[in-house]
Coordinates of C-alpha atoms (C1' of nucleotides) in Angstrom, one line a residue:
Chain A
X1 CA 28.0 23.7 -16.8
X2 CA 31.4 24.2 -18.7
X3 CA 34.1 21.6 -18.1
X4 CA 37.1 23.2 -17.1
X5 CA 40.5 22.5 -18.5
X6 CA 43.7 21.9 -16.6
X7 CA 46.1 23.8 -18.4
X8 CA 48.9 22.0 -17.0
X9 CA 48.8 18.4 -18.0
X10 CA 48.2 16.7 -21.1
X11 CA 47.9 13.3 -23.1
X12 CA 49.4 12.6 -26.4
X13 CA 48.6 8.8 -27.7
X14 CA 50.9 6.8 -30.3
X15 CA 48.7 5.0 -31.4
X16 CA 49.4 1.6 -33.4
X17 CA 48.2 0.2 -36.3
X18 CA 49.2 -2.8 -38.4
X19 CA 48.0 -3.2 -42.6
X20 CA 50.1 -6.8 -42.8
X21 CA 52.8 -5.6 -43.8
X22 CA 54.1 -2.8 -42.1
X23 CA 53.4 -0.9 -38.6
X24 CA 51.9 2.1 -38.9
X25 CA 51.3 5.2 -36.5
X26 CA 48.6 7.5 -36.4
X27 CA 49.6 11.5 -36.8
X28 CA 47.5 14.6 -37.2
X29 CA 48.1 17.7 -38.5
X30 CA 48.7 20.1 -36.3
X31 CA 46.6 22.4 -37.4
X32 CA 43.7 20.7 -38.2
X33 CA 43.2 19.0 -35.0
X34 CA 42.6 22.6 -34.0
X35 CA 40.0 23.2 -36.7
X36 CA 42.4 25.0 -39.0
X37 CA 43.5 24.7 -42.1
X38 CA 46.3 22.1 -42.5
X39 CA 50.1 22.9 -42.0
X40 CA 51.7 20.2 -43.2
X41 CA 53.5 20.1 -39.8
X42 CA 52.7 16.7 -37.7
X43 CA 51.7 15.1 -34.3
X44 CA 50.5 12.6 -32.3
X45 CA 47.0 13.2 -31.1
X46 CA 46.8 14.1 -28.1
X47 CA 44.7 17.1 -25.7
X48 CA 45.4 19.4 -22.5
X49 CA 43.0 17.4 -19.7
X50 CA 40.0 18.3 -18.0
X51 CA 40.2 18.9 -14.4
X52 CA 37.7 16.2 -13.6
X53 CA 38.5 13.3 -15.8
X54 CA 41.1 10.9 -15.3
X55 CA 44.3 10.3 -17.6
X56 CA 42.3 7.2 -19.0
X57 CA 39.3 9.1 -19.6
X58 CA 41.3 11.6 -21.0
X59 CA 43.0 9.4 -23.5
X60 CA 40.1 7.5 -24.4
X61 CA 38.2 11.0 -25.6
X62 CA 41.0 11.1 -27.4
X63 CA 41.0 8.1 -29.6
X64 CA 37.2 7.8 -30.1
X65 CA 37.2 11.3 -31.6
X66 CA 40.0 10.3 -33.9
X67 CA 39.0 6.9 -34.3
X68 CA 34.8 6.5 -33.8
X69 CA 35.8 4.2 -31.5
X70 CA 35.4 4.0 -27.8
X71 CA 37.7 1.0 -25.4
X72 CA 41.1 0.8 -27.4
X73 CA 43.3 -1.3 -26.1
X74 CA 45.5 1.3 -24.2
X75 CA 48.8 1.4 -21.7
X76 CA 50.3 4.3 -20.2
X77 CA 54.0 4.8 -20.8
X78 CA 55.4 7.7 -19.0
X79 CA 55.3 11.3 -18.2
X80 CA 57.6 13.9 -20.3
X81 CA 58.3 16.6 -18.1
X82 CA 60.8 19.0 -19.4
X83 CA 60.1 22.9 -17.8
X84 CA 60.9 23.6 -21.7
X85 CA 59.0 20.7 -23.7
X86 CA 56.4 23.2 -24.7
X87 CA 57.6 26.9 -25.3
X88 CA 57.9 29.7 -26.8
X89 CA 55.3 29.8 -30.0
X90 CA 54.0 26.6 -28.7
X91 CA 52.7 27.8 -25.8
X92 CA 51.3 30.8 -27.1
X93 CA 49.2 28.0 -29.6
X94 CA 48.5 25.9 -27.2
X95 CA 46.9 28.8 -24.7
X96 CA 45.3 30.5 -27.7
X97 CA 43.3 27.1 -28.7
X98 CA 42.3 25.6 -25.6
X99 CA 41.3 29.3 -24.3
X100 CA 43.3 29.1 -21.3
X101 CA 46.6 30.5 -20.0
X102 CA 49.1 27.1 -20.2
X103 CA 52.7 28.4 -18.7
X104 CA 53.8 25.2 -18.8
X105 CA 52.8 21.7 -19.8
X106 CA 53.9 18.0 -18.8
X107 CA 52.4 15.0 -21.2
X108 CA 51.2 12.0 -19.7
X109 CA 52.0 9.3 -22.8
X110 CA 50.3 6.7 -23.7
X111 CA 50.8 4.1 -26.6
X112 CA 47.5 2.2 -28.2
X113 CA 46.9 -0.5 -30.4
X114 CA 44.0 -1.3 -33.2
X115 CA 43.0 -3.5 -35.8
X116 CA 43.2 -1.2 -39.1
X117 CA 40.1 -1.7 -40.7
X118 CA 38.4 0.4 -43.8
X119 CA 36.5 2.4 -41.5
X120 CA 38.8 3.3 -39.3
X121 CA 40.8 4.4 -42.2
X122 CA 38.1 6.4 -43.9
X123 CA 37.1 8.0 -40.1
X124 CA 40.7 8.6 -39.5
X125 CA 41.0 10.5 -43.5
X126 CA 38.0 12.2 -42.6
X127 CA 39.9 13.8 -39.5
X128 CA 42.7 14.7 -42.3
X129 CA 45.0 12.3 -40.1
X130 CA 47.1 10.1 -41.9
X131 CA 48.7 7.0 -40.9
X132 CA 52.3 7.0 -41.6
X133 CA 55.1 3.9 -41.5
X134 CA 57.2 4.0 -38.2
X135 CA 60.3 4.1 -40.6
X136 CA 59.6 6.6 -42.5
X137 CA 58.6 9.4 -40.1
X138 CA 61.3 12.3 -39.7
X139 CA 59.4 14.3 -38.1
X140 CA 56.8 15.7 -35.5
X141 CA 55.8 18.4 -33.6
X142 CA 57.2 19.4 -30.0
X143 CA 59.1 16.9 -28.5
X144 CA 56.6 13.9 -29.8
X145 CA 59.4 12.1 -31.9
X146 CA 60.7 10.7 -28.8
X147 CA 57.8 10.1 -27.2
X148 CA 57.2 7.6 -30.5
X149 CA 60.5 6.5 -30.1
X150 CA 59.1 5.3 -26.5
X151 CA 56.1 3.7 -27.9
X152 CA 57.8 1.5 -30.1
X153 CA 60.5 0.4 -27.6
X154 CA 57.5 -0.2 -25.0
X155 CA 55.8 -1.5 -28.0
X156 CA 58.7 -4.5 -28.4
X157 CA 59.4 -4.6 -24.6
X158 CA 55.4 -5.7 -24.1
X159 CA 55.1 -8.2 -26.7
X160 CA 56.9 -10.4 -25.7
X161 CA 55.3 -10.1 -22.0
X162 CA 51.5 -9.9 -23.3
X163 CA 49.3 -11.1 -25.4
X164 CA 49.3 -7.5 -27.3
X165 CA 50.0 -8.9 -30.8
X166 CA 46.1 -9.7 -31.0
X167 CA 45.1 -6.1 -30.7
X168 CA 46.7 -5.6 -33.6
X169 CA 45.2 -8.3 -36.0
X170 CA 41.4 -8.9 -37.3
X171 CA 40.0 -11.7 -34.9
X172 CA 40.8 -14.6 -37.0
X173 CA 44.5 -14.5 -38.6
X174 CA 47.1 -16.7 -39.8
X175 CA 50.1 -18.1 -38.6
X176 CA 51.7 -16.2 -41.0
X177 CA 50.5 -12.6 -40.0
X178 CA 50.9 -13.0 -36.9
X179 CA 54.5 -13.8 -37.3
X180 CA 54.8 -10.7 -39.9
X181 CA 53.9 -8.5 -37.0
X182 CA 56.3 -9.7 -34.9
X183 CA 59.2 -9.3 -37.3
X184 CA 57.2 -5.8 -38.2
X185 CA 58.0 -5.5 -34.5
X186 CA 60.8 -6.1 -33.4
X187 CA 62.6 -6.0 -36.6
X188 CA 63.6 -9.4 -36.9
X189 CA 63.6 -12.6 -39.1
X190 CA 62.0 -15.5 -37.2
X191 CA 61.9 -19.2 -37.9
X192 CA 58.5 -19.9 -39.1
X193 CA 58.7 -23.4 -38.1
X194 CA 59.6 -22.7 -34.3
X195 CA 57.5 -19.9 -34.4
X196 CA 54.3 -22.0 -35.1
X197 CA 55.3 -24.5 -32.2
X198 CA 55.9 -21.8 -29.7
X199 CA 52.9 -19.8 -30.9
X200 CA 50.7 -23.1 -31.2
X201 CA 52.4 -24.8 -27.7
X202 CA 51.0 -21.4 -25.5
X203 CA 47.6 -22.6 -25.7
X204 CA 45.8 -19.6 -25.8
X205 CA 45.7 -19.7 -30.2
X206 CA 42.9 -22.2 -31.7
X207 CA 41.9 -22.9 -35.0
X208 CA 38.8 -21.5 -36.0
X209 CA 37.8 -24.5 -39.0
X210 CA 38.1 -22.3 -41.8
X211 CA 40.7 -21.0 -44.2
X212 CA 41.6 -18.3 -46.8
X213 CA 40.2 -18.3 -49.9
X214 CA 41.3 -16.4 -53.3
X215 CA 44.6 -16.6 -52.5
X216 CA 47.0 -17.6 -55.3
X217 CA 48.8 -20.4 -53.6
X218 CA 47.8 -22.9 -50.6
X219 CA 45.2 -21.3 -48.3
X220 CA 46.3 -20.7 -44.2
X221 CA 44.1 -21.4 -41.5
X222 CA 42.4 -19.2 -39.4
X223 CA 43.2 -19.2 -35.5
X224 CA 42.1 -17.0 -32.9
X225 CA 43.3 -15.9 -29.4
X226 CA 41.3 -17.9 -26.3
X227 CA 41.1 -14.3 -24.4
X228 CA 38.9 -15.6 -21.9
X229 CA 41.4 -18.3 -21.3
X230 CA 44.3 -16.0 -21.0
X231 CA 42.1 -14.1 -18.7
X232 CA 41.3 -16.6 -16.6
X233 CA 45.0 -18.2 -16.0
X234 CA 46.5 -14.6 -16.1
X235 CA 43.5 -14.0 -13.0
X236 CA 45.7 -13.7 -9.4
X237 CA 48.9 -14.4 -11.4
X238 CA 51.4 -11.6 -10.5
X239 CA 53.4 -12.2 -13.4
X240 CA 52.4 -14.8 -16.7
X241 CA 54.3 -14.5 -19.7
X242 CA 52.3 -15.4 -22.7
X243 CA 55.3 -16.7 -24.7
X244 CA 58.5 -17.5 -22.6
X245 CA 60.4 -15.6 -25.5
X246 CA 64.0 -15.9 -25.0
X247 CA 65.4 -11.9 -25.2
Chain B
X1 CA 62.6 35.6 -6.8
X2 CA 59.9 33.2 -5.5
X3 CA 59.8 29.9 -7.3
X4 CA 55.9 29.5 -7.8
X5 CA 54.4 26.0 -7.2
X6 CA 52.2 23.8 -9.6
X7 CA 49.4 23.1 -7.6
X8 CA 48.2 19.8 -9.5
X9 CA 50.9 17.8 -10.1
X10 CA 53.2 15.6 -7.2
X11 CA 55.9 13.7 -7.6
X12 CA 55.8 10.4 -4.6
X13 CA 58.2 7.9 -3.9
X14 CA 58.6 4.5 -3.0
X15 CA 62.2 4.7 -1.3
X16 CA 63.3 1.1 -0.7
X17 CA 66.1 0.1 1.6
X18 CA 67.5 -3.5 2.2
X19 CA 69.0 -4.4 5.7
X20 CA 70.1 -7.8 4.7
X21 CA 67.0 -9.5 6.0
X22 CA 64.2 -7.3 5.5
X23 CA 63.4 -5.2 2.6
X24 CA 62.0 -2.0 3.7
X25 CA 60.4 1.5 2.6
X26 CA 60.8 4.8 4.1
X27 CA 57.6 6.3 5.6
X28 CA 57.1 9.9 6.6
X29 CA 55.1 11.2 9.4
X30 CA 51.8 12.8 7.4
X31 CA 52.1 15.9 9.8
X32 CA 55.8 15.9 10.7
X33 CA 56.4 16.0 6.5
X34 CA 54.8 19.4 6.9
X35 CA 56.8 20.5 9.9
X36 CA 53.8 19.8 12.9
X37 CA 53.7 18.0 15.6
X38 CA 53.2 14.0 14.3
X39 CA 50.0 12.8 13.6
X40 CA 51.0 9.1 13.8
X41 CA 49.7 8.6 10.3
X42 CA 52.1 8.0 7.4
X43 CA 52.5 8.3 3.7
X44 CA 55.1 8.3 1.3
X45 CA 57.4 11.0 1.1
X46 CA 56.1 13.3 -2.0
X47 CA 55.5 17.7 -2.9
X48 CA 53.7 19.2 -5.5
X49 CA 56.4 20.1 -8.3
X50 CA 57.6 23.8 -8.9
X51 CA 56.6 24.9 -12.2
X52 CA 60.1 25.0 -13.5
X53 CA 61.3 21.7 -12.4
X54 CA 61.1 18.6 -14.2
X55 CA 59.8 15.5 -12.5
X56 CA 63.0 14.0 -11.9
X57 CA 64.2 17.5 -10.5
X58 CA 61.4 16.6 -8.0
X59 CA 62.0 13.2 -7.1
X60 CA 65.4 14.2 -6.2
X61 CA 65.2 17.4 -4.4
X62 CA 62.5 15.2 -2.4
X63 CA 65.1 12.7 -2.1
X64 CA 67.8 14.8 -0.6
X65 CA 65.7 16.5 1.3
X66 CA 64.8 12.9 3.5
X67 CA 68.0 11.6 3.1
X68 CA 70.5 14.2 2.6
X69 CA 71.9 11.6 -0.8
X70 CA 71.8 13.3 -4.0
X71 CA 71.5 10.5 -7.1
X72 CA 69.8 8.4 -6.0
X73 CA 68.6 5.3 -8.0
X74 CA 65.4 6.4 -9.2
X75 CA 62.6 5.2 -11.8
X76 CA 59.2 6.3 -12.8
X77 CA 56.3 4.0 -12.8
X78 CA 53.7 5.6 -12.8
X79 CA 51.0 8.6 -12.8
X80 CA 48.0 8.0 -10.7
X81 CA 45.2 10.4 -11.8
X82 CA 41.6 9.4 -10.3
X83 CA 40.1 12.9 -10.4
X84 CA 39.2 12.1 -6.8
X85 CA 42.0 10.6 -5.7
X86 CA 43.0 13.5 -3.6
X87 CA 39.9 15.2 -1.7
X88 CA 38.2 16.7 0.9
X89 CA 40.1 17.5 3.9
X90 CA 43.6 16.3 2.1
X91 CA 42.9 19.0 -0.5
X92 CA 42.7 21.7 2.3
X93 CA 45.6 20.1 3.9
X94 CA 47.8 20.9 0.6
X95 CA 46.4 23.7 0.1
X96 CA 47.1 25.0 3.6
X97 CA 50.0 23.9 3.5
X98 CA 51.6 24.9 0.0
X99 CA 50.1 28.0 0.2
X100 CA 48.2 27.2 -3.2
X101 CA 44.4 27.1 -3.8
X102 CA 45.0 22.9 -5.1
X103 CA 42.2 21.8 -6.7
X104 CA 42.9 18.6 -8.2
X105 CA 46.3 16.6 -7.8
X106 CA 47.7 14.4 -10.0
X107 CA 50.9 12.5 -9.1
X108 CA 53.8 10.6 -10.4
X109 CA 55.2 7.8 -8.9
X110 CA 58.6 7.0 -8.7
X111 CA 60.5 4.1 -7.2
X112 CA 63.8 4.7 -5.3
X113 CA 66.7 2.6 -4.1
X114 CA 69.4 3.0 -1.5
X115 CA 71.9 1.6 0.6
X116 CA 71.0 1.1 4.0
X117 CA 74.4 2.3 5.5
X118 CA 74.3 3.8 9.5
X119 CA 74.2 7.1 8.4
X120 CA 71.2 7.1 6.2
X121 CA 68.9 5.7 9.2
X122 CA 70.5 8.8 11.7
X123 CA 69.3 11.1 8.6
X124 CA 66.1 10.0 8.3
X125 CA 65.2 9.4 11.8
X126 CA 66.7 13.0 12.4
X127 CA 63.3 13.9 9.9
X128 CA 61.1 11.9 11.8
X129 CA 61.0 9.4 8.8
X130 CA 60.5 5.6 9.7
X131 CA 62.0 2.3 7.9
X132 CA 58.6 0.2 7.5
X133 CA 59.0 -4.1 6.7
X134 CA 57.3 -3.7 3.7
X135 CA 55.2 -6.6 4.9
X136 CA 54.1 -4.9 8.2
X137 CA 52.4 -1.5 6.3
X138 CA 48.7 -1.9 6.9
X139 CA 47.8 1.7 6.3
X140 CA 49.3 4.9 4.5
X141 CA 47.8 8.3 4.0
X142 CA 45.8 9.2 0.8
X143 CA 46.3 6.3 -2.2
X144 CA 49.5 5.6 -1.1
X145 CA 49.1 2.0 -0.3
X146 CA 48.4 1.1 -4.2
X147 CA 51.3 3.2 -5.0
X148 CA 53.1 1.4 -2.6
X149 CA 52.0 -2.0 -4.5
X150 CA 52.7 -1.0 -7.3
X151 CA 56.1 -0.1 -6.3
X152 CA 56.7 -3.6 -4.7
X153 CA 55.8 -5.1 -8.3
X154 CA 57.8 -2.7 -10.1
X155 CA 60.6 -3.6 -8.1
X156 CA 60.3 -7.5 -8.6
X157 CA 59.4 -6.8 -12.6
X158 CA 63.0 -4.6 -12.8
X159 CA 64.9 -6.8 -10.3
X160 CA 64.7 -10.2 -13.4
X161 CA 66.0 -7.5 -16.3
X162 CA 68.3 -5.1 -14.6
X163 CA 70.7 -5.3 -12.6
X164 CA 69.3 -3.1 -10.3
X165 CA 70.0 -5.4 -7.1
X166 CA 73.3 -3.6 -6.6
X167 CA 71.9 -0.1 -5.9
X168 CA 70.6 -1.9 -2.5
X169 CA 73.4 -3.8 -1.2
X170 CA 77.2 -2.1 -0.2
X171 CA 79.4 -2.0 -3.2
X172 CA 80.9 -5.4 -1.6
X173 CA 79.0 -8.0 -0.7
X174 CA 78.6 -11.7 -0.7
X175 CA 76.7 -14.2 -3.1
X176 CA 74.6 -15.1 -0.2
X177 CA 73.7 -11.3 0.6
X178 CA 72.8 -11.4 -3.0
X179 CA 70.7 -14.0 -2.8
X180 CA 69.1 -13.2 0.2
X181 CA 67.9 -10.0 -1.3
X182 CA 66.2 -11.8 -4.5
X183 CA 64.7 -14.1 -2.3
X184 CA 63.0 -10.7 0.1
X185 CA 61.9 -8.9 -2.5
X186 CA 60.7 -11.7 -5.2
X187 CA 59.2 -13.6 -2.3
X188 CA 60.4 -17.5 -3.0
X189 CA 63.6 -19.5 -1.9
X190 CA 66.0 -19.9 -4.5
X191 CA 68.6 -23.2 -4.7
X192 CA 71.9 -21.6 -3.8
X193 CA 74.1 -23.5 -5.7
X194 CA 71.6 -22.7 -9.0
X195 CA 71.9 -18.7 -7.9
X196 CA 75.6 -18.8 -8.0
X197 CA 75.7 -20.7 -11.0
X198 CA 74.1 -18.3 -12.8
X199 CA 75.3 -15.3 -11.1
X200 CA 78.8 -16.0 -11.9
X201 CA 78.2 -16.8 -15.3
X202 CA 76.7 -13.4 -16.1
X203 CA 79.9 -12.1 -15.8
X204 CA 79.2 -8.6 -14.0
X205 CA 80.4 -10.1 -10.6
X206 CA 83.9 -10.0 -9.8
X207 CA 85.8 -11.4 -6.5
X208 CA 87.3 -8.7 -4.7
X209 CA 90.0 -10.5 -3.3
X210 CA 89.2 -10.0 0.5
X211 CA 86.6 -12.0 3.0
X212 CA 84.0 -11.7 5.4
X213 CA 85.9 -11.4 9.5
X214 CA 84.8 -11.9 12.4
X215 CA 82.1 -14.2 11.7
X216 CA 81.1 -17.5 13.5
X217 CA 81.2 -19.6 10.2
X218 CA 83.6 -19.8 7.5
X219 CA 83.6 -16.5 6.0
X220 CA 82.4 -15.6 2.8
X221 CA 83.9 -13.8 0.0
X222 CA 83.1 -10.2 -0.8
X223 CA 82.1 -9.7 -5.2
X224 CA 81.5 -6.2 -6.7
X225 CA 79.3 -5.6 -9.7
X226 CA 81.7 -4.9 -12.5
X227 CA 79.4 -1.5 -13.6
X228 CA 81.5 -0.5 -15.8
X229 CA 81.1 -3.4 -18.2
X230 CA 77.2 -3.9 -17.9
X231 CA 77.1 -0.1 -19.3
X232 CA 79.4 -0.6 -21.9
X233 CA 77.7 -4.1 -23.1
X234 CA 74.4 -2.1 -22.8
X235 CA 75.4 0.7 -25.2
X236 CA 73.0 0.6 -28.2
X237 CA 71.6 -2.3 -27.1
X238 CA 67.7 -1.4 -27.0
X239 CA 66.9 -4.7 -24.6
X240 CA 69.7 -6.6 -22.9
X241 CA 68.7 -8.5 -19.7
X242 CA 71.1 -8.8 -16.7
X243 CA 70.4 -12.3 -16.2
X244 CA 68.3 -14.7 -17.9
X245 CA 65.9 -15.3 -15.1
X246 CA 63.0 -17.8 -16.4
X247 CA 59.5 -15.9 -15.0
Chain C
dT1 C1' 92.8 -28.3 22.7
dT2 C1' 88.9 -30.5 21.1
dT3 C1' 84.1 -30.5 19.9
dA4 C1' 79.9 -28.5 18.2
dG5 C1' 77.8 -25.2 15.6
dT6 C1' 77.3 -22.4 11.5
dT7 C1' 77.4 -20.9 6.8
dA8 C1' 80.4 -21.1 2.4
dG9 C1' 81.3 -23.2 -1.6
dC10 C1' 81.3 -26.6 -5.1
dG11 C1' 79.6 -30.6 -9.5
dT12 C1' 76.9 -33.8 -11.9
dA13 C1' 73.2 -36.2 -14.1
dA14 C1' 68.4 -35.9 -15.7
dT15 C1' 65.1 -33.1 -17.9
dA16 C1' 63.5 -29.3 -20.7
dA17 C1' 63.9 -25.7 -24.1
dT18 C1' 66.0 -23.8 -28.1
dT19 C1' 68.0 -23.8 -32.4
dA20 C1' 69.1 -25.0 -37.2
dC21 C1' 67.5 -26.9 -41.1
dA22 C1' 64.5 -28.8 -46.2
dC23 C1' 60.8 -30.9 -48.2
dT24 C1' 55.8 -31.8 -49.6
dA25 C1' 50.9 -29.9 -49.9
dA26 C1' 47.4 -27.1 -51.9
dG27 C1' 45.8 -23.7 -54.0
dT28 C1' 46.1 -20.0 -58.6
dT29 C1' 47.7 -18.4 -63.0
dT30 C1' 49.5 -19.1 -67.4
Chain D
dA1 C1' 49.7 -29.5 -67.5
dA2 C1' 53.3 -26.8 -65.8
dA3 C1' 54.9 -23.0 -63.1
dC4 C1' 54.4 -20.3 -59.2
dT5 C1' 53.5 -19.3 -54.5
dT6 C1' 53.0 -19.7 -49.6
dA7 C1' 51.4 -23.3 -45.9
dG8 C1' 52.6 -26.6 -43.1
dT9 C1' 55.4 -30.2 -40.9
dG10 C1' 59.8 -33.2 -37.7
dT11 C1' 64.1 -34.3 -36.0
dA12 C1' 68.7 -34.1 -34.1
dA13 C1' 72.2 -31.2 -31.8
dT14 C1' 72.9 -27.9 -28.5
dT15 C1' 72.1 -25.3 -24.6
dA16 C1' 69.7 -24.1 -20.3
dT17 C1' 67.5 -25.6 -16.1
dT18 C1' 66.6 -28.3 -12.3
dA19 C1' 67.3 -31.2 -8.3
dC20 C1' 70.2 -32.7 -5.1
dG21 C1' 74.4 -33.6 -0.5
dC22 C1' 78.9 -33.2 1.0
dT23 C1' 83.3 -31.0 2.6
dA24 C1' 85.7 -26.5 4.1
dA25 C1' 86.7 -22.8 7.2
dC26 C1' 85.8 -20.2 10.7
dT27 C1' 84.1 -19.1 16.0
dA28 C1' 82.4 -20.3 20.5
dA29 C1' 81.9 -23.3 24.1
dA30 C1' 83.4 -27.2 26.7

DNA sequence: TTTAGTTAGCGTAATAATTACACTAAGTTT
DNA sequence: AAACTTAGTGTAATTATTACGCTAACTAAA
C-alpha cells in the first residue's frame, strides 16, 4: 500500500552539532535532497508529512536518513505559518517532487542536537550535506533563515533550563568543553572557576577516573552526566532547573 | 469568492480569565460551537484554518468570534499531531460540519489571556460559552484536556519570565490582586511582604495616585504596569526576565 | 461614638548565592 | 632543563533571598 502525503504540512529540523570549538548546523542542498544535481542553494532538512505519521515520526525519518541515526535528541519549536512562506517557484518544486499538488504549506520546526562524530560526518558528506558555522551562514532557502534564527535562541533559552548541553558532547568530556559549549552558546565569556563549582555543585556530573592523554600540557578529567539521576529527581517535578543560572 | 478551508490543520485555544480568586478557562458547548442544540459536552474553542490565513489569523478571528475582543494576548505552544488524535465519529463531525472531506487533523495550540471585565462574561454567555475553575474540568471533548495541561504549564512557565500577569488583571490594580493571581495560577502562597519587595524593585509598577473605596478595610492602592518601559528595556535584548523569580 | 473586624503596608537580621580575582600543577615540546 | 600550555583550586566582598509581626486605615456593628 502507498503512504500518502499530506501536502499541507511539513517539518524542517535545525539540527545541532558541536566540533569543540564552534556550533555548527546541518544544511542540504536543495537540490540534492531531491536526488538532483546540486545548486549550490541551501536548507535545513526537512519533508512534507505523511498523513499517518505523527510530527515526531515525521522528524525522526528525517534525521535518520540524513544522519544513519534513529532517537536524536529532538524538541519542537513552533509552527511557521505565513499563507505566502512557500510560493511561487517554490511551490511549483515542492508539488513537482513530492508528486502531489501542495497550494500551500505551514512547517512544523523543530531543533535537534548530536554528538559530531566521524561517521556522522562521513554519512552526512555522503548526503552532500555540509555542516556549516551558525556565524557564518548568510543564507537559506525559503523562509528557513529565521527558523534557524529560532533554533538558536530556543537553543540558549533551554540550556540553561535542561540538561541539553550533554547531547552535544561525546559521553565523557571535560570541564573545559563543556564550558566552550556554553560560551559557543550563548556567546559569552564565563569564569572557569565558578563555572566548575556550579557545574560540579548540580550533582548530576561525575568523574569517570580517567583523563586525557597526548595532550601537550596538563591532562583534564573525564566526567559524565548521571542521566538516570536527573531522570529520576526531574520524575513528577513540574519544573527542575538543572543549573539555577542567573539570566 | 468562497474562502476554501484547510481540512487538516486547527488552530485551539486555551482562553484564560482571572476573576480575582479563581483562574478560569473559557469552554464551548461541543454542539452549540457548531450552531446545534447543546450537547452538554465541552471543548476548547478551535476551527480548521482557511487556506489563506496564517495561524495567528486563526487564533484571532476564533478569538473575536467568542468574545467579540480583537488583540488579544496570544501565544503558541504547541502542535499536537497523533495521527489518531482526531477519529471516528469526531472526523465525521468536522467533516459534516465544515463541509470538508477531513481526514486527518492536526492542531496548534495557542494560549490566550483576557481581562475578565462584565462585558466579556455577557459576550460569551451570549455564545453559550462557559467560565470553567480550571480545577473543576474533569472532562473536555477530543484531546483537549492535555491541551488544556499543557496550557496550565505554559502559563506558570511564562508567568516567572514575562510580564504577562498584566494581560489578566484591569489596567489598575492592587499588589495584593497581584499577588493573588501568582499565587492561583502557580499554585503556592507567597510571603507578601517578599512579593512586594520584589515587585517594586522591578521597576515596571508605578502608583497611580488613587485608592481602593468602599471597602471594609483600609483600602489599598491601585499600581499600573509601566508597558511602555518593559518594551523599551526589552528592545534587542534576546532574553530579559520580568522578575528574577528563583524556580 | 466606640469597638471589632478586616486587609494594607512596612523593615530587619540571618542565610544563601554570586561575583571577582591569581597562582600552582602536570603534562609536552624544544 | 626550560618554555609553553591548559587544568585545577579558594576566599572575601557583594548581592539576593528568606523568615518573620506589628501598626495603619478603613467599614460595620454595637
Amino acid at each position: 500500500m502507498e503512504r500518502r502525503i499530506n501536502s499541507s504540512v511539513s517539518v524542517d529540523c535545525v539540527v545541532f552539532g558541536f566540533d569543540g570549538t564552534a556550533l555548527k548546523v546541518l544544511l542540504v542542498d536543495r537540490n540534492s535532497e531531491m536526488g538532483r544535481s546540486p545548486s549550490g542553494e541551501y536548507k535545513l532538512p526537512g519533508s512534507l508529512i505523511f498523513q499517518d505519521e505523527s510530527l515526531e515520526v515525521a522528524a525522526n525519518r528525517i534525521l535518520e536518513n540524513m544522519t544513519g541515526l534513529k532517537n536524536i535528541f529532538l524538541r519542537q519549536m513552533r509552527v511557521f505559518s505565513d499563507p505566502h512562506r512557500v510560493s511561487g517557484e517554490d511551490i511549483r518544486w515542492i508539488s513537482e517532487y513530492y508528486g502531489v499538488s501542495a497550494e500551500r504549506v505551514i512547517t512544523v520546526a523543530y531543533y535537534s542536537l548530536l554528538k559530531l562524530e566521524k561517521r556522522i560526518l562521513y554519512y552526512t558528506a555522503g548526503k552532500g550535506a555540509r555542516w556549516a558555522e551558525v556565524g557564518s551562514i548568510k543564507k537559506l532557502a525559503l523562509d528557513h533563515k529565521s527558523i534557524l534564527a529560532e533554533g538558536l535562541s530556543a537553543l540558549s533559552r533551554d540550556l540553561m533550563q535542561s540538561p541539553i548541553a550533554f547531547e552535544l558532547l561525546p559521553r565523557r568530556f571535560t570541564i573545559r568543553q563543556l564550558q566552550s559549549l556554553y560560551e559557543a552558546i550563548l556567546g559569552v565569556e564565563i569564569d572557569n572557576r565558578n563555572f566548575r563549582k556550579k557545574i560540579l555543585a548540580s550533582g548530576y556530573i561525575s568523574l569517570t577516573g580517567d583523563r586525557e592523554t597526548g595532550v601537550t600540557h596538563k591532562p583534564a578529567r573525564f566526567y559524565s552526566f548521571n542521566h538516570a539521576t536527573w531522570e529520576r529527581d526531574m520524575r513528577g517535578k513540574a519544573k527542575l532547573n538543572f543549573i539555577n543560572w542567573r539570566i
